[in-house]
Short mmCIF file of C-alpha atoms (C1' of nucleotides) in Angstrom, two decimals:
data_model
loop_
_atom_site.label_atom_id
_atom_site.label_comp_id
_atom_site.label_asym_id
_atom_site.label_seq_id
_atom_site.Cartn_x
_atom_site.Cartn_y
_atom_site.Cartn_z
CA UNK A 1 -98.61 63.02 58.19
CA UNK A 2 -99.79 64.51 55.20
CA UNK A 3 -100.08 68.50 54.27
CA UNK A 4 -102.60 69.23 51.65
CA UNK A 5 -100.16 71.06 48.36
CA UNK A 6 -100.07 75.13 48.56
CA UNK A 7 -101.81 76.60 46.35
CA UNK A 8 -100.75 80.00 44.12
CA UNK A 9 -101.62 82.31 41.60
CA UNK A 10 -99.80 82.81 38.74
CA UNK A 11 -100.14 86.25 36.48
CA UNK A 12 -98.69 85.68 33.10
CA UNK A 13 -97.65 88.61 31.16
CA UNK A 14 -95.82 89.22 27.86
CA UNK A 15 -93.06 91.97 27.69
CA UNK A 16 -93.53 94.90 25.92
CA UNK A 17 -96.36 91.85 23.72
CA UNK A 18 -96.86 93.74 20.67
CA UNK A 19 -93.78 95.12 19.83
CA UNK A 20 -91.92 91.90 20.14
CA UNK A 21 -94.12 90.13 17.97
CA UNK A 22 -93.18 92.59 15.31
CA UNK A 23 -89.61 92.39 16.34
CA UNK A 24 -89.67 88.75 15.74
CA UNK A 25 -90.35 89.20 11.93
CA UNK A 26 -88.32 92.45 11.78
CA UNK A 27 -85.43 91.31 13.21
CA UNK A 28 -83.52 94.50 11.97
CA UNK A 29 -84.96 96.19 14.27
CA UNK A 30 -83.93 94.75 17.46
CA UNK A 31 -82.12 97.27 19.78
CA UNK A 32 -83.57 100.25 18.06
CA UNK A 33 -86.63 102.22 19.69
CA UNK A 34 -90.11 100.75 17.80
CA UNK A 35 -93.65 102.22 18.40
CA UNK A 36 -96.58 100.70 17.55
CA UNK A 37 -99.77 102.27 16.47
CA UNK A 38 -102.61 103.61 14.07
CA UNK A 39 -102.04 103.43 10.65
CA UNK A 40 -97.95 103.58 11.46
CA UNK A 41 -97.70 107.43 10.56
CA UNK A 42 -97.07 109.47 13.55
CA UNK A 43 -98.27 112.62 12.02
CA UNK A 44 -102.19 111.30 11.84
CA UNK A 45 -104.30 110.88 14.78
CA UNK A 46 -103.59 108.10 16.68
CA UNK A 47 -102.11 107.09 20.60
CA UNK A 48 -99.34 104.79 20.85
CA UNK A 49 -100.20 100.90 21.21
CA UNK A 50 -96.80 99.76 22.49
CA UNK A 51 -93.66 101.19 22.85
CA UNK A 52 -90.39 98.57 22.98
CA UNK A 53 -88.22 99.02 25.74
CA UNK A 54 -85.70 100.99 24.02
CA UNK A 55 -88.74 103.75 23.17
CA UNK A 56 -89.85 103.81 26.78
CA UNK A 57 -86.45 105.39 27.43
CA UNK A 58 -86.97 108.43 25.35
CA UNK A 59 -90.64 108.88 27.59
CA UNK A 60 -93.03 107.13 25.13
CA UNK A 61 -95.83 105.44 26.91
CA UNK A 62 -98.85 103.51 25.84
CA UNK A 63 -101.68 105.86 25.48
CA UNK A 64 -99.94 108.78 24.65
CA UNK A 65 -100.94 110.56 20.94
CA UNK A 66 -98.75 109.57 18.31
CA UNK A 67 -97.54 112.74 17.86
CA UNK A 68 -96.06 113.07 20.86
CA UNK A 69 -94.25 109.68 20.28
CA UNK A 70 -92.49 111.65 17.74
CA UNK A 71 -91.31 114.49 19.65
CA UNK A 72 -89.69 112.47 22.15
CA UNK A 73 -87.95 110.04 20.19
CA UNK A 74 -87.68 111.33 16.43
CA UNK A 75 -85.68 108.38 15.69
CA UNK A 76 -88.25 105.75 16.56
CA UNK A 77 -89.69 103.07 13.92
CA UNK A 78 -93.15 104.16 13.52
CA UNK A 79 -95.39 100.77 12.73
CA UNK A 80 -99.03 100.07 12.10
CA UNK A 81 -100.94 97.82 14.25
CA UNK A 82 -101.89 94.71 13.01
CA UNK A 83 -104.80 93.00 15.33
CA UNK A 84 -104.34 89.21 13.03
CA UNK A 85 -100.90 89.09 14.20
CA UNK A 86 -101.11 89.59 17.66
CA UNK A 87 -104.00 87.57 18.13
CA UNK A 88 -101.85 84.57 16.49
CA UNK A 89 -99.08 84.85 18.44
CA UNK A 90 -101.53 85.34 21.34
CA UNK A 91 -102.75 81.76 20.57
CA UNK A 92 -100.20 80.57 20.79
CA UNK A 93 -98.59 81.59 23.91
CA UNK A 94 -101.99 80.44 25.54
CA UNK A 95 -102.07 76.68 24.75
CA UNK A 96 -98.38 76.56 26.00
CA UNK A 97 -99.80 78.14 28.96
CA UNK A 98 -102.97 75.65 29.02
CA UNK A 99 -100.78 72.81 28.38
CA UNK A 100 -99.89 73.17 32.52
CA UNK A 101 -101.74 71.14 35.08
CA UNK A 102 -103.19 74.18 36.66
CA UNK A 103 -106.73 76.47 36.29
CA UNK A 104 -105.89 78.46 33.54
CA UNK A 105 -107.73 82.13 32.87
CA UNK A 106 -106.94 84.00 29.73
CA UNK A 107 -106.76 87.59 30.81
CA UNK A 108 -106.31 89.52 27.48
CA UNK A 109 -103.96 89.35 24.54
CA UNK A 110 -100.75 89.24 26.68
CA UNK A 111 -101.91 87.76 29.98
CA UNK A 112 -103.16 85.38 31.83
CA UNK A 113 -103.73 83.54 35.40
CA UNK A 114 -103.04 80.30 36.35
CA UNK A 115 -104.19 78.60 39.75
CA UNK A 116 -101.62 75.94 40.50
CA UNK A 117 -100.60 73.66 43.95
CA UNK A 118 -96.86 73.23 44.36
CA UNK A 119 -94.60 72.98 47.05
CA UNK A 120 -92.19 75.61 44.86
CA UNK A 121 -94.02 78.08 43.31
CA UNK A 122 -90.64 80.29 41.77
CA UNK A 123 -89.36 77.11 40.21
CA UNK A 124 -92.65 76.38 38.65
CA UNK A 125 -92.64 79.97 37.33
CA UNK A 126 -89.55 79.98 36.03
CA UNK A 127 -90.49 76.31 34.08
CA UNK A 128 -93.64 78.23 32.77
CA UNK A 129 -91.17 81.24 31.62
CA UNK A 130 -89.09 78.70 29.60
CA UNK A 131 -91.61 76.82 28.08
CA UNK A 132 -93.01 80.35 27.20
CA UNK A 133 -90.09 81.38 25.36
CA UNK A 134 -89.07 78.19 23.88
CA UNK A 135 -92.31 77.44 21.89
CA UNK A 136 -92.98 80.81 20.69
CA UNK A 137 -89.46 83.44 21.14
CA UNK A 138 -91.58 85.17 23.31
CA UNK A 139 -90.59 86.97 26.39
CA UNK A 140 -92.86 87.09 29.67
CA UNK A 141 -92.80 87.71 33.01
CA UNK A 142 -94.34 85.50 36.05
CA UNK A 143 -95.90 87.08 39.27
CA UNK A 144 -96.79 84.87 42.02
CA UNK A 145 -99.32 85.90 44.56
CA UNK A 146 -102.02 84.28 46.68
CA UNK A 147 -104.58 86.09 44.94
CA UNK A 148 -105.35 87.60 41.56
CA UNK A 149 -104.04 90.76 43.37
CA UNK A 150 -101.10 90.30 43.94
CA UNK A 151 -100.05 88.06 41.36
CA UNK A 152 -101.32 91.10 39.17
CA UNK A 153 -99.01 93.32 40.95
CA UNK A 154 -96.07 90.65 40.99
CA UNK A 155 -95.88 90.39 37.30
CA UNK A 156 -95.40 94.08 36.97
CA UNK A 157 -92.62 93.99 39.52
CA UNK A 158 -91.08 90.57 38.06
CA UNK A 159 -90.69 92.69 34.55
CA UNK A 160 -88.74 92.34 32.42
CA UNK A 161 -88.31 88.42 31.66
CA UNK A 162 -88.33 87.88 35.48
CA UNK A 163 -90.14 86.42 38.30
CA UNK A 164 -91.47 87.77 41.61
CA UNK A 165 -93.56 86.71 44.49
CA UNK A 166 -95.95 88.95 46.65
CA UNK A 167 -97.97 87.39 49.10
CA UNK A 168 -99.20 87.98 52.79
CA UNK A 169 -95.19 87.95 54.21
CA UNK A 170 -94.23 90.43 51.91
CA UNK A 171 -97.39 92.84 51.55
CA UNK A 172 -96.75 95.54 54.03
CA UNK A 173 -93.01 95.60 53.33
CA UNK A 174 -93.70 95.93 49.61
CA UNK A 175 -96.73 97.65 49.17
CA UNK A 176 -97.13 99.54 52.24
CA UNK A 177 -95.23 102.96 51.32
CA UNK A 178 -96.17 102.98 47.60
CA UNK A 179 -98.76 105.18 46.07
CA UNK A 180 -102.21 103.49 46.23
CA UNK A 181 -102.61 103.69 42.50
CA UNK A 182 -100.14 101.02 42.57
CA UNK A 183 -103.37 98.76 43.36
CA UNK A 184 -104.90 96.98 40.50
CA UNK A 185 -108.39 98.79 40.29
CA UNK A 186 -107.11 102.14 41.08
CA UNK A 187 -105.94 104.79 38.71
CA UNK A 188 -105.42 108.49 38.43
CA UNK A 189 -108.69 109.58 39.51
CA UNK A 190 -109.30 107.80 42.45
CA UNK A 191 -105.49 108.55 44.12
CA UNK A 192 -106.65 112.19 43.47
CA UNK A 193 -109.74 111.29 45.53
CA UNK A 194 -108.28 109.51 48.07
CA UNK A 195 -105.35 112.31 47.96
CA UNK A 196 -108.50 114.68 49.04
CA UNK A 197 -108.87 112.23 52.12
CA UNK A 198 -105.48 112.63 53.23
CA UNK A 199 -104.60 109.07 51.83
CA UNK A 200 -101.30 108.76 49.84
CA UNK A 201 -99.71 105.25 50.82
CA UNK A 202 -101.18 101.92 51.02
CA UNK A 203 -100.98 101.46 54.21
CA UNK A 204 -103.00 104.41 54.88
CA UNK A 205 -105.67 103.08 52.58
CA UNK A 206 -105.41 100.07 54.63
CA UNK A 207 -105.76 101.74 57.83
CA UNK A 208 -108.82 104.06 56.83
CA UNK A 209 -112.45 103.80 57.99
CA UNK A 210 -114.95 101.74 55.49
CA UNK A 211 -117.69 104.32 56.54
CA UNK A 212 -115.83 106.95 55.03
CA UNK A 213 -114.68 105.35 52.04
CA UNK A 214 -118.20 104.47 50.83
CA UNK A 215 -119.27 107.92 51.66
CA UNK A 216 -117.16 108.79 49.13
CA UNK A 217 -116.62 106.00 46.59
CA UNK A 218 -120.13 104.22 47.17
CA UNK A 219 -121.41 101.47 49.37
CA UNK A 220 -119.81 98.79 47.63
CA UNK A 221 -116.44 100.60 46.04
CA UNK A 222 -115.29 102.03 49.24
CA UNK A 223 -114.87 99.08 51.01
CA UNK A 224 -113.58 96.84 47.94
CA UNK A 225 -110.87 99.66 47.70
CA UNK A 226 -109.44 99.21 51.82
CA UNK A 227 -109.63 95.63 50.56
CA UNK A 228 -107.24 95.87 48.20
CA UNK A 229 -105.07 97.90 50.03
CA UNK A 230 -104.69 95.26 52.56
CA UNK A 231 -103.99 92.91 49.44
CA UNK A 232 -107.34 90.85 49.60
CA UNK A 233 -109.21 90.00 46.53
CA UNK A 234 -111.54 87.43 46.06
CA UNK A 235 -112.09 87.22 42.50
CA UNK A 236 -111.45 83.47 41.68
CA UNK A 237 -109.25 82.24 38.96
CA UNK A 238 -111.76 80.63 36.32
CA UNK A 239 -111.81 78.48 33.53
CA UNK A 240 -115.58 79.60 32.35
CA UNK A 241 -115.46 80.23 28.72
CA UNK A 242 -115.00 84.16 27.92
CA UNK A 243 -118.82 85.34 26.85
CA UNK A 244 -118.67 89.05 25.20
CA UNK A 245 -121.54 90.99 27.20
CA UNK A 246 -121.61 93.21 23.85
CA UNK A 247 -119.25 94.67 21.05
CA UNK A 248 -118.24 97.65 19.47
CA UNK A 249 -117.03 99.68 16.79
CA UNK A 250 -115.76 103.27 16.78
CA UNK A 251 -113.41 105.20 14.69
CA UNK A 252 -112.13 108.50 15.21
CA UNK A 253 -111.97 110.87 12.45
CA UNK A 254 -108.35 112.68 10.75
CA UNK A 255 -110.84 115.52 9.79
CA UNK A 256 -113.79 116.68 12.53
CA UNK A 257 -117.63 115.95 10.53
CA UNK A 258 -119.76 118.97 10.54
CA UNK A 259 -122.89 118.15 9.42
CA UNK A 260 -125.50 115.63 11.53
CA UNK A 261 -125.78 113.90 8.13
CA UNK A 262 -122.25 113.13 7.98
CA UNK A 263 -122.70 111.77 11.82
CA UNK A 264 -125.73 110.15 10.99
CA UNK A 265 -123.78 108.42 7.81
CA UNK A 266 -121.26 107.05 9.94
CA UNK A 267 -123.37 105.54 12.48
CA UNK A 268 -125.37 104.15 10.22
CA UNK A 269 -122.25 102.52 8.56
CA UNK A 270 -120.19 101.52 11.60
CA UNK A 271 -123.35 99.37 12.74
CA UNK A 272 -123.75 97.69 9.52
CA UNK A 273 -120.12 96.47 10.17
CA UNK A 274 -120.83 95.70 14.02
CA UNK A 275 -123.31 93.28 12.60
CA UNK A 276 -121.13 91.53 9.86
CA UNK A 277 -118.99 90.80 12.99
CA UNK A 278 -121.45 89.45 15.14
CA UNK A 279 -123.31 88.05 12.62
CA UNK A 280 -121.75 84.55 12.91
CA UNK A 281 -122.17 84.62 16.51
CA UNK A 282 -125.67 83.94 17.18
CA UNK A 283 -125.91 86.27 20.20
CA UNK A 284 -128.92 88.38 20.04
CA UNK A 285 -129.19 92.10 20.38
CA UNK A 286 -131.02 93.66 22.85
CA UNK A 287 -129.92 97.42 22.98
CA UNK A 288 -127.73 99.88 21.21
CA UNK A 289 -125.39 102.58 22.37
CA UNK A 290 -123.87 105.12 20.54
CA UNK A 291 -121.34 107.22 21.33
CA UNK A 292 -120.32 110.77 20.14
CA UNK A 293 -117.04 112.42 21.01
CA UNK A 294 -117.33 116.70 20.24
CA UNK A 295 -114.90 119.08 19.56
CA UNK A 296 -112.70 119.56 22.20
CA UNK A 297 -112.86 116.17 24.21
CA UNK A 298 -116.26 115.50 25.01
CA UNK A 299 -118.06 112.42 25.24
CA UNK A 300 -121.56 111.68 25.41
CA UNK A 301 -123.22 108.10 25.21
CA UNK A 302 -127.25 107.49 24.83
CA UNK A 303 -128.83 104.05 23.68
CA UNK A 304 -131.98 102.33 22.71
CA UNK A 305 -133.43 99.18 23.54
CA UNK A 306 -134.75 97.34 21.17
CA UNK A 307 -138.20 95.83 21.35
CA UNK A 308 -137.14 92.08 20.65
CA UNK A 309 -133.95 90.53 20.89
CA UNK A 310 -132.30 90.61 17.42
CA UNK A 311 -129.37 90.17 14.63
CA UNK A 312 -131.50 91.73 12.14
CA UNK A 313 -129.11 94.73 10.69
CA UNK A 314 -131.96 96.79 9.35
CA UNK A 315 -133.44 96.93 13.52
CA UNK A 316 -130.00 97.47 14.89
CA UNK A 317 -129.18 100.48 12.56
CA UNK A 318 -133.26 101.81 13.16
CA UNK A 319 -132.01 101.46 16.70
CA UNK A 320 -128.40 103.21 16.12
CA UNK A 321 -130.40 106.05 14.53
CA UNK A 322 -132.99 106.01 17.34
CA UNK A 323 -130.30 106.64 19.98
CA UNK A 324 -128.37 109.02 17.84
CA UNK A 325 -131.72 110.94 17.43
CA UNK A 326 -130.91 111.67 21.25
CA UNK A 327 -127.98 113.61 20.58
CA UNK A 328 -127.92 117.49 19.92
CA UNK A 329 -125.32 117.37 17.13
CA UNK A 330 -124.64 121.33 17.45
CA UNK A 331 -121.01 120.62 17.35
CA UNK A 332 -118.38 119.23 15.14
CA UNK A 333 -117.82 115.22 16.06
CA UNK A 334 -114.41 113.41 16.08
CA UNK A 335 -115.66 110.36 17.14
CA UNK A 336 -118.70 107.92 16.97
CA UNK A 337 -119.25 104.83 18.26
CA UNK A 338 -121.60 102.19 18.13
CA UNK A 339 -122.13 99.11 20.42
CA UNK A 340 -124.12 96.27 20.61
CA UNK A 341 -125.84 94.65 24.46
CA UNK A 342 -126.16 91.30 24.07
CA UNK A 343 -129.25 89.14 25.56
CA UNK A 344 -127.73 88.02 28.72
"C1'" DT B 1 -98.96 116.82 24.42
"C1'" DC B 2 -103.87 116.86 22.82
"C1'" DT B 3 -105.69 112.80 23.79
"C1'" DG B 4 -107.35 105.07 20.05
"C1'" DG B 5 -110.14 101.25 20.27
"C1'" DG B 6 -111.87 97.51 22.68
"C1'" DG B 7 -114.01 96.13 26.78
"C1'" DT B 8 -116.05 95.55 32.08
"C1'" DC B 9 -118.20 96.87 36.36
"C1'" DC B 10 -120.32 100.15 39.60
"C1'" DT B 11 -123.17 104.09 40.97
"C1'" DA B 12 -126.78 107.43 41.05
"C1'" DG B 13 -130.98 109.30 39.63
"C1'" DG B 14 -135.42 108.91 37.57
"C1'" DA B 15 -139.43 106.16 36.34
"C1'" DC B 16 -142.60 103.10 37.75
"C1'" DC B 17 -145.14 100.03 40.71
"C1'" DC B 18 -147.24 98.53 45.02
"C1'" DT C 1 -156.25 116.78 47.65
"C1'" DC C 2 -152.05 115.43 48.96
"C1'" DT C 3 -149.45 111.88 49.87
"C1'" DG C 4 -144.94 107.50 52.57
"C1'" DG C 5 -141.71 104.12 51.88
"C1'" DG C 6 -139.65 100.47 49.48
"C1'" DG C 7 -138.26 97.76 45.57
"C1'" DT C 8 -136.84 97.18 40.81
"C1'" DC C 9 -135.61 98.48 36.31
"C1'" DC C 10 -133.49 101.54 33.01
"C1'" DT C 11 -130.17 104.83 31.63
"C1'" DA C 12 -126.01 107.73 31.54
"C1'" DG C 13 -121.77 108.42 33.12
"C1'" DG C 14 -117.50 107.45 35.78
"C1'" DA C 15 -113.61 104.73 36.48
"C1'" DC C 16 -110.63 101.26 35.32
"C1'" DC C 17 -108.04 97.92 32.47
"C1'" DC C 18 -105.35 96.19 28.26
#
DNA sequence: TCTGGGGTCCTAGGACCC
DNA sequence: TCTGGGGTCCTAGGACCC
């Protein structure tokens, strides 16, 4: 009699990514705590890109300002980021990861999904691990789940340089207890909110009443969120081609502008460069968004459509300047933005 | 501590139309 | 003069992720 081949989902993901592909051509600084991000001076405005392992330990996250970085871990390598490299080794790592007889998703820089059928799913990961780490030096981990989901959440739990499997038979055991921002798809903001409800565990999440999750989070969120709490997710794992749905530019400023001409400079200029980089891409343009950040924190984004889809810089910048006109630039700006809707 | 840069998806409210 | 209910589109903002 014959049984049809299990299938699985596999979530790839590089440890600590960026920092070991600069370890791998800094070799000198293997064991010693390395931080990644801005310009590589921790005394400029910045956030931390990636921290290596030995960093974490002294409290620096990804995220956090660079200056902070510094405070916890004075003796930390301070390096800048450098996109060209990361997206090489990135290449790399994927065709290994293509080369298996599986449906293979790039996720990102440093991750992926694979849909495979085996009868034994750990030794597979552990084969994908090797082949990993013998083509390229690089370290990842494997998670192995039934689902997106919880291969998502395996891979976090298989780290570092290991493998772990969450499915149905381990769910509740696993996940039940932990905080529900342990869920892939919710963060800080929504534990708060569900904290509010009374629901701190999983399980809880699991156990609540759709009605009164999409009272709160919205017909379609509250619902999806139980969902994942009860480690469903139906997102398939696809091959389709990645197509951007638009692209941006934004830069944040060492020294606050004062003056809406300096703002309206700076838009202007940031979407001349958005449209050298799309220029080569053929995709049309059919709205722009800028975005302001003020003195302290706050953000505010307005856009314009444009009246015919275009790559035509001189309508794209009219249009940058028609959404910035929008804006009441009474306060000094530390960031713009500027992004690009393509015709979908 | 003082908060980057690049994205995606969902929601809610207003405009508009029938 | 005052007026319902529904559908769709657009826009801004929230939340999340890497």
């Amino acid at each position: 009699m014959l049984r049809s081949v299990p299938t699985f989902v596999f979530h790839v993901d590089l440890d600590q990514f960026i920092a070991a592909v600069e370890l791998l051509r800094r070799p000198e600084l293997r064991g010693r705590p390395v931080v990644v991000g801005g310009v590589g001076d921790p005394t400029l405005r910045g956030v931390v890109m990636t921290a290596s392992y030995e960093a974490r330990r002294f409290g620096v996250r990804s995220g956090m300002p660079l200056r902070t970085a510094l405070k916890r871990c004075r003796q930390a390598v301070f390096l800048p980021s450098d996109p060209e490299a990361y997206r090489a080794a990135s290449r790399q790592v994927m065709a290994v990861l293509r080369s298996f007889p599986a449906v293979f998703e790039n996720a990102g820089w440093d991750e992926a999904f694979l849909e495979v059928r085996t009868e034994d799913p750990e030794r597979l990961a552990h084969e994908v691990r090797a082949a990993v780490l013998g083509a390229t030096r690089l370290s990842c981990s494997v998670g192995i789940g039934r689902n997106k989901l919880q291969a998502k959440i395996a891979s976090d739990m298989a780290k570092p340089g290991g493998v772990f499997e969450l499915t149905e038979r381990n769910w509740d055991e696993v996940m039940g207890g932990l905080p529900p921002d342990a869920l892939w798809g919710i963060g800080a903001k929504r534990a708060a909110q569900l904290a509010e409800l009374g629901i701190r565990t999983v399980a809880q999440l699991a156990g609540a009443a759709d009605e009164r999750l999409a009272e709160r989070f919205g017909p379609g969120t509250g619902p999806w969120l139980r969902r994942l709490a009860l480690g469903e997710m139906d997102w398939p794992v696809s091959s389709e081609p990645y197509v951007a749905r638009s692209r941006s530019r934004e830069v944040t400023f060492q020294q606050d502008l004062r003056t809406p001409q300096d703002v309206r400079r700076q838009v202007s200029s940031l979407a001349r460069e958005l449209v050298g980089e799309i220029a080569g891409d053929g995709r049309l343009v059919t709205r722009v968004v800028v975005k302001v950040r003020f003195v302290p924190f706050i953000t505010v984004t307005h856009g314009a459509g444009l009246d015919d889809p275009t790559l035509d810089e001189g309508e794209i910048q009219e249009g940058a300047i028609r959404a910035l006109a929008k804006f009441e630039l009474t306060r000094p700006v530390r960031l713009v933005g500027v992004r690009a809707e393509f015709e979908r």
